[in-house]
């Protein structure tokens, strides 16, 4: 199956700083990428949908100025958590699809804000 | 997208078949049934999907009732590595607006 990578896998940052997470589709071109957030013992919650070259569509309740998404190419999307706070600590997961039926997920990035 | 209902947890002995049920009574005619699983601290993994007909692949079988209001994922010979949370999701086919909405899933524990 198709491979999606994320970098970094884990990151610890101080409160008030910004963190960038990369999501790459390694062996296919992704027309659409999705970003999810998962808190401990909870399910995945979709944060935003991004298409290459256009602005991301954010889910209700997700602050677009805090969670900056850039989808500059068909193989790369980035999520930047700006001015991170401890409540932003979570497991961030991206996924990508080609317009076919399946959506492929990355391994996730665990963010801890101290 | 239609809402799904799954049992919170299930146990299965290693080597036996694991049958995971899912109710989706409000599914629309153009919505597919997808199954994903998530092993602890990893991203979800696609398992299988179907529209009307039963489907089988190297991982599992998907049985969809004739009225499409429920389905069952079957892992024919469960192993300890199949311990995970299994998500049943209904979703309109493909396209940028076709989101995956994750519910709480079924936590499958495979035991010796």
mmCIF file of C-alpha atoms in Angstrom:
data_model
loop_
_atom_site.group_PDB
_atom_site.id
_atom_site.type_symbol
_atom_site.label_atom_id
_atom_site.label_comp_id
_atom_site.label_asym_id
_atom_site.label_seq_id
_atom_site.Cartn_x
_atom_site.Cartn_y
_atom_site.Cartn_z
ATOM 1 C CA UNK A 1 0.000 0.000 0.000
ATOM 2 C CA UNK A 2 0.893 3.647 -0.265
ATOM 3 C CA UNK A 3 3.199 5.157 2.341
ATOM 4 C CA UNK A 4 2.711 8.394 4.237
ATOM 5 C CA UNK A 5 5.444 9.679 6.513
ATOM 6 C CA UNK A 6 5.429 12.304 9.245
ATOM 7 C CA UNK A 7 8.274 14.222 10.772
ATOM 8 C CA UNK A 8 9.054 14.508 13.573
ATOM 9 C CA UNK A 9 7.569 11.491 15.304
ATOM 10 C CA UNK A 10 7.886 13.185 18.680
ATOM 11 C CA UNK A 11 8.493 16.777 19.662
ATOM 12 C CA UNK A 12 8.675 18.608 22.958
ATOM 13 C CA UNK A 13 8.459 22.370 22.919
ATOM 14 C CA UNK A 14 8.079 25.193 25.390
ATOM 15 C CA UNK A 15 4.868 27.090 25.823
ATOM 16 C CA UNK A 16 4.631 30.044 23.449
ATOM 17 C CA UNK A 17 6.820 28.587 20.728
ATOM 18 C CA UNK A 18 5.736 27.281 17.331
ATOM 19 C CA UNK A 19 6.123 23.769 16.001
ATOM 20 C CA UNK A 20 6.003 22.551 12.415
ATOM 21 C CA UNK A 21 4.948 19.014 11.505
ATOM 22 C CA UNK A 22 5.544 17.629 8.027
ATOM 23 C CA UNK A 23 3.429 15.073 6.216
ATOM 24 C CA UNK A 24 4.714 13.464 3.028
ATOM 25 C CA UNK A 25 3.242 10.987 0.602
ATOM 26 C CA UNK A 26 6.279 8.941 -0.403
ATOM 27 C CA UNK A 27 5.154 6.965 -3.426
ATOM 28 C CA UNK A 28 2.077 8.735 -4.726
ATOM 29 C CA UNK A 29 0.733 12.184 -5.379
ATOM 30 C CA UNK A 30 -1.893 13.278 -2.900
ATOM 31 C CA UNK A 31 -4.632 15.501 -4.208
ATOM 32 C CA UNK A 32 -5.973 15.960 -0.712
ATOM 33 C CA UNK A 33 -4.396 15.746 2.719
ATOM 34 C CA UNK A 34 -6.158 15.710 6.050
ATOM 35 C CA UNK A 35 -4.970 16.612 9.539
ATOM 36 C CA UNK A 36 -6.382 14.939 12.635
ATOM 37 C CA UNK A 37 -5.806 15.354 16.342
ATOM 38 C CA UNK A 38 -6.199 12.625 18.934
ATOM 39 C CA UNK A 39 -6.216 13.172 22.693
ATOM 40 C CA UNK A 40 -5.469 10.274 25.063
ATOM 41 C CA UNK A 41 -8.177 7.602 25.107
ATOM 42 C CA UNK A 42 -10.207 9.488 22.526
ATOM 43 C CA UNK A 43 -10.921 9.013 18.856
ATOM 44 C CA UNK A 44 -9.419 10.937 15.957
ATOM 45 C CA UNK A 45 -10.905 14.357 15.334
ATOM 46 C CA UNK A 46 -10.554 15.921 11.912
ATOM 47 C CA UNK A 47 -8.978 19.365 12.103
ATOM 48 C CA UNK A 48 -8.725 20.417 8.476
ATOM 49 C CA UNK A 49 -8.706 19.339 4.859
ATOM 50 C CA UNK A 50 -6.156 20.718 2.433
ATOM 51 C CA UNK A 51 -5.809 20.554 -1.311
ATOM 52 C CA UNK A 52 -2.578 21.293 -3.104
ATOM 53 C CA UNK A 53 -2.237 24.959 -3.937
ATOM 54 C CA UNK A 54 -5.340 26.153 -2.149
ATOM 55 C CA UNK A 55 -6.351 27.233 1.338
ATOM 56 C CA UNK A 56 -7.227 24.586 3.861
ATOM 57 C CA UNK A 57 -10.778 24.022 5.018
ATOM 58 C CA UNK A 58 -10.975 23.926 8.789
ATOM 59 C CA UNK A 59 -13.510 22.053 10.879
ATOM 60 C CA UNK A 60 -15.761 23.963 13.195
ATOM 61 C CA UNK A 61 -13.976 24.980 16.370
ATOM 62 C CA UNK A 62 -10.450 24.702 14.937
ATOM 63 C CA UNK A 63 -8.601 28.026 14.901
ATOM 64 C CA UNK A 64 -7.090 28.574 11.481
ATOM 65 C CA UNK A 65 -4.693 31.235 12.771
ATOM 66 C CA UNK A 66 -3.345 28.864 15.394
ATOM 67 C CA UNK A 67 -3.052 25.764 13.222
ATOM 68 C CA UNK A 68 -1.461 26.902 9.976
ATOM 69 C CA UNK A 69 -1.647 24.407 7.141
ATOM 70 C CA UNK A 70 0.376 24.633 3.964
ATOM 71 C CA UNK A 71 -0.021 22.174 1.094
ATOM 72 C CA UNK A 72 2.646 23.427 -1.281
ATOM 73 C CA UNK A 73 3.035 20.322 -3.409
ATOM 74 C CA UNK A 74 1.272 17.069 -4.202
ATOM 75 C CA UNK A 75 3.557 15.214 -1.801
ATOM 76 C CA UNK A 76 3.952 17.584 1.138
ATOM 77 C CA UNK A 77 1.666 19.243 3.639
ATOM 78 C CA UNK A 78 2.771 20.994 6.821
ATOM 79 C CA UNK A 79 0.920 21.809 10.014
ATOM 80 C CA UNK A 80 2.343 24.580 12.185
ATOM 81 C CA UNK A 81 1.062 24.915 15.715
ATOM 82 C CA UNK A 82 1.662 28.555 16.576
ATOM 83 C CA UNK A 83 2.149 29.840 20.109
ATOM 84 C CA UNK A 84 1.693 26.343 21.475
ATOM 85 C CA UNK A 85 0.234 25.826 24.951
ATOM 86 C CA UNK A 86 0.042 22.717 27.132
ATOM 87 C CA UNK A 87 -3.549 22.087 26.020
ATOM 88 C CA UNK A 88 -2.233 21.652 22.456
ATOM 89 C CA UNK A 89 -0.321 18.576 23.575
ATOM 90 C CA UNK A 90 -1.771 15.762 21.519
ATOM 91 C CA UNK A 91 -1.144 13.128 18.856
ATOM 92 C CA UNK A 92 -1.327 14.738 15.417
ATOM 93 C CA UNK A 93 -1.966 12.466 12.456
ATOM 94 C CA UNK A 94 -2.104 13.264 8.767
ATOM 95 C CA UNK A 95 -3.626 11.300 5.944
ATOM 96 C CA UNK A 96 -3.536 11.540 2.189
ATOM 97 C CA UNK A 97 -5.642 10.375 -0.688
ATOM 98 C CA UNK A 98 -5.308 10.379 -4.420
ATOM 99 C CA UNK A 99 -8.960 10.721 -5.286
ATOM 100 C CA UNK A 100 -9.326 6.962 -5.245
ATOM 101 C CA UNK A 101 -11.197 5.186 -2.499
ATOM 102 C CA UNK A 102 -8.586 4.692 0.203
ATOM 103 C CA UNK A 103 -7.102 7.229 2.571
ATOM 104 C CA UNK A 104 -3.586 6.498 3.819
ATOM 105 C CA UNK A 105 -2.472 7.606 7.257
ATOM 106 C CA UNK A 106 0.892 8.691 8.586
ATOM 107 C CA UNK A 107 2.377 7.243 11.788
ATOM 108 C CA UNK A 108 1.525 10.327 13.817
ATOM 109 C CA UNK A 109 3.458 13.014 15.697
ATOM 110 C CA UNK A 110 3.268 13.245 19.455
ATOM 111 C CA UNK A 111 3.480 16.860 20.572
ATOM 112 C CA UNK A 112 4.188 17.730 24.185
ATOM 113 C CA UNK A 113 4.100 21.379 25.203
ATOM 114 C CA UNK A 114 5.756 22.156 28.543
ATOM 115 C CA UNK B 1 -22.170 11.040 6.753
ATOM 116 C CA UNK B 2 -24.157 8.339 8.536
ATOM 117 C CA UNK B 3 -23.395 7.574 12.152
ATOM 118 C CA UNK B 4 -22.192 4.117 13.151
ATOM 119 C CA UNK B 5 -22.630 2.126 16.354
ATOM 120 C CA UNK B 6 -20.069 -0.411 17.527
ATOM 121 C CA UNK B 7 -19.550 -2.343 20.756
ATOM 122 C CA UNK B 8 -17.008 -0.686 23.010
ATOM 123 C CA UNK B 9 -14.827 -3.734 23.417
ATOM 124 C CA UNK B 10 -14.495 -7.401 22.463
ATOM 125 C CA UNK B 11 -12.187 -10.262 23.319
ATOM 126 C CA UNK B 12 -11.042 -13.021 20.993
ATOM 127 C CA UNK B 13 -8.810 -16.030 21.492
ATOM 128 C CA UNK B 14 -5.781 -16.240 19.274
ATOM 129 C CA UNK B 15 -6.394 -18.414 16.234
ATOM 130 C CA UNK B 16 -10.135 -17.957 16.343
ATOM 131 C CA UNK B 17 -12.200 -15.760 14.076
ATOM 132 C CA UNK B 18 -12.952 -12.265 15.328
ATOM 133 C CA UNK B 19 -16.335 -10.952 14.240
ATOM 134 C CA UNK B 20 -16.767 -7.220 14.774
ATOM 135 C CA UNK B 21 -20.284 -5.867 14.233
ATOM 136 C CA UNK B 22 -21.301 -2.387 13.146
ATOM 137 C CA UNK B 23 -24.715 -0.786 12.838
ATOM 138 C CA UNK B 24 -25.254 1.979 10.298
ATOM 139 C CA UNK B 25 -29.023 2.112 9.975
ATOM 140 C CA UNK B 26 -29.093 5.592 8.396
ATOM 141 C CA UNK B 27 -26.644 4.812 5.617
ATOM 142 C CA UNK B 28 -27.437 6.358 2.248
ATOM 143 C CA UNK B 29 -27.340 4.607 -1.097
ATOM 144 C CA UNK B 30 -24.099 6.289 -2.157
ATOM 145 C CA UNK B 31 -22.213 5.694 1.087
ATOM 146 C CA UNK B 32 -19.539 3.075 1.473
ATOM 147 C CA UNK B 33 -18.676 1.122 4.614
ATOM 148 C CA UNK B 34 -15.001 1.400 5.562
ATOM 149 C CA UNK B 35 -13.029 -0.346 8.251
ATOM 150 C CA UNK B 36 -9.809 0.984 9.720
ATOM 151 C CA UNK B 37 -7.858 -0.111 12.747
ATOM 152 C CA UNK B 38 -5.458 1.711 15.024
ATOM 153 C CA UNK B 39 -2.789 -0.075 16.969
ATOM 154 C CA UNK B 40 -1.696 1.812 20.056
ATOM 155 C CA UNK B 41 0.179 5.053 19.306
ATOM 156 C CA UNK B 42 0.172 4.511 15.544
ATOM 157 C CA UNK B 43 -1.781 5.997 12.666
ATOM 158 C CA UNK B 44 -4.911 4.183 11.475
ATOM 159 C CA UNK B 45 -4.511 1.387 8.972
ATOM 160 C CA UNK B 46 -6.981 0.743 6.178
ATOM 161 C CA UNK B 47 -8.501 -2.735 6.279
ATOM 162 C CA UNK B 48 -11.327 -3.034 3.788
ATOM 163 C CA UNK B 49 -14.349 -1.258 2.355
ATOM 164 C CA UNK B 50 -17.559 -2.154 0.536
ATOM 165 C CA UNK B 51 -20.767 -0.748 -0.895
ATOM 166 C CA UNK B 52 -23.270 -3.601 -1.269
ATOM 167 C CA UNK B 53 -21.454 -6.836 -1.906
ATOM 168 C CA UNK B 54 -19.397 -8.808 0.549
ATOM 169 C CA UNK B 55 -15.699 -8.191 0.171
ATOM 170 C CA UNK B 56 -12.576 -10.152 1.053
ATOM 171 C CA UNK B 57 -8.906 -9.279 0.971
ATOM 172 C CA UNK B 58 -5.734 -10.608 2.540
ATOM 173 C CA UNK B 59 -6.559 -9.013 5.878
ATOM 174 C CA UNK B 60 -10.260 -9.558 6.408
ATOM 175 C CA UNK B 61 -13.752 -10.142 5.082
ATOM 176 C CA UNK B 62 -16.593 -7.643 5.145
ATOM 177 C CA UNK B 63 -20.153 -8.902 5.276
ATOM 178 C CA UNK B 64 -22.844 -6.291 4.562
ATOM 179 C CA UNK B 65 -26.490 -7.124 5.163
ATOM 180 C CA UNK B 66 -28.879 -6.931 2.258
ATOM 181 C CA UNK B 67 -30.563 -3.801 3.631
ATOM 182 C CA UNK B 68 -27.088 -2.305 4.255
ATOM 183 C CA UNK B 69 -28.052 -1.254 7.764
ATOM 184 C CA UNK B 70 -25.315 -3.300 9.389
ATOM 185 C CA UNK B 71 -22.073 -5.053 8.606
ATOM 186 C CA UNK B 72 -19.537 -7.391 10.175
ATOM 187 C CA UNK B 73 -15.779 -7.350 9.833
ATOM 188 C CA UNK B 74 -14.271 -10.805 10.091
ATOM 189 C CA UNK B 75 -10.643 -11.478 10.934
ATOM 190 C CA UNK B 76 -10.504 -15.197 10.105
ATOM 191 C CA UNK B 77 -7.581 -16.193 12.342
ATOM 192 C CA UNK B 78 -6.888 -13.509 14.907
ATOM 193 C CA UNK B 79 -3.349 -13.084 16.224
ATOM 194 C CA UNK B 80 -1.998 -11.042 19.105
ATOM 195 C CA UNK B 81 -0.908 -8.405 16.576
ATOM 196 C CA UNK B 82 -4.543 -7.829 15.676
ATOM 197 C CA UNK B 83 -5.135 -6.244 19.095
ATOM 198 C CA UNK B 84 -6.248 -2.723 18.203
ATOM 199 C CA UNK B 85 -9.169 -0.329 18.052
ATOM 200 C CA UNK B 86 -11.322 -1.058 15.005
ATOM 201 C CA UNK B 87 -13.304 1.748 13.441
ATOM 202 C CA UNK B 88 -16.339 1.260 11.210
ATOM 203 C CA UNK B 89 -16.972 4.381 9.129
ATOM 204 C CA UNK B 90 -19.520 5.193 6.458
ATOM 205 C CA UNK B 91 -18.458 7.669 3.870
ATOM 206 C CA UNK B 92 -19.511 8.986 0.500
ATOM 207 C CA UNK B 93 -17.243 7.445 -2.163
ATOM 208 C CA UNK B 94 -14.380 9.699 -3.075
ATOM 209 C CA UNK B 95 -13.637 13.362 -3.500
ATOM 210 C CA UNK B 96 -12.309 16.227 -1.479
ATOM 211 C CA UNK B 97 -15.495 16.644 0.508
ATOM 212 C CA UNK B 98 -15.591 13.002 1.481
ATOM 213 C CA UNK B 99 -14.296 13.043 5.029
ATOM 214 C CA UNK B 100 -13.683 10.123 7.341
ATOM 215 C CA UNK B 101 -15.514 10.658 10.623
ATOM 216 C CA UNK B 102 -14.144 8.422 13.354
ATOM 217 C CA UNK B 103 -16.406 7.204 16.140
ATOM 218 C CA UNK B 104 -15.221 5.516 19.304
ATOM 219 C CA UNK B 105 -14.595 2.152 17.645
ATOM 220 C CA UNK B 106 -14.312 -1.331 19.135
ATOM 221 C CA UNK B 107 -11.290 -2.215 21.207
ATOM 222 C CA UNK B 108 -10.411 -5.784 20.230
ATOM 223 C CA UNK B 109 -8.206 -7.686 22.649
ATOM 224 C CA UNK B 110 -6.752 -10.905 21.292
ATOM 225 C CA UNK B 111 -5.622 -13.261 24.033
ATOM 226 C CA UNK B 112 -3.595 -16.468 24.230
#
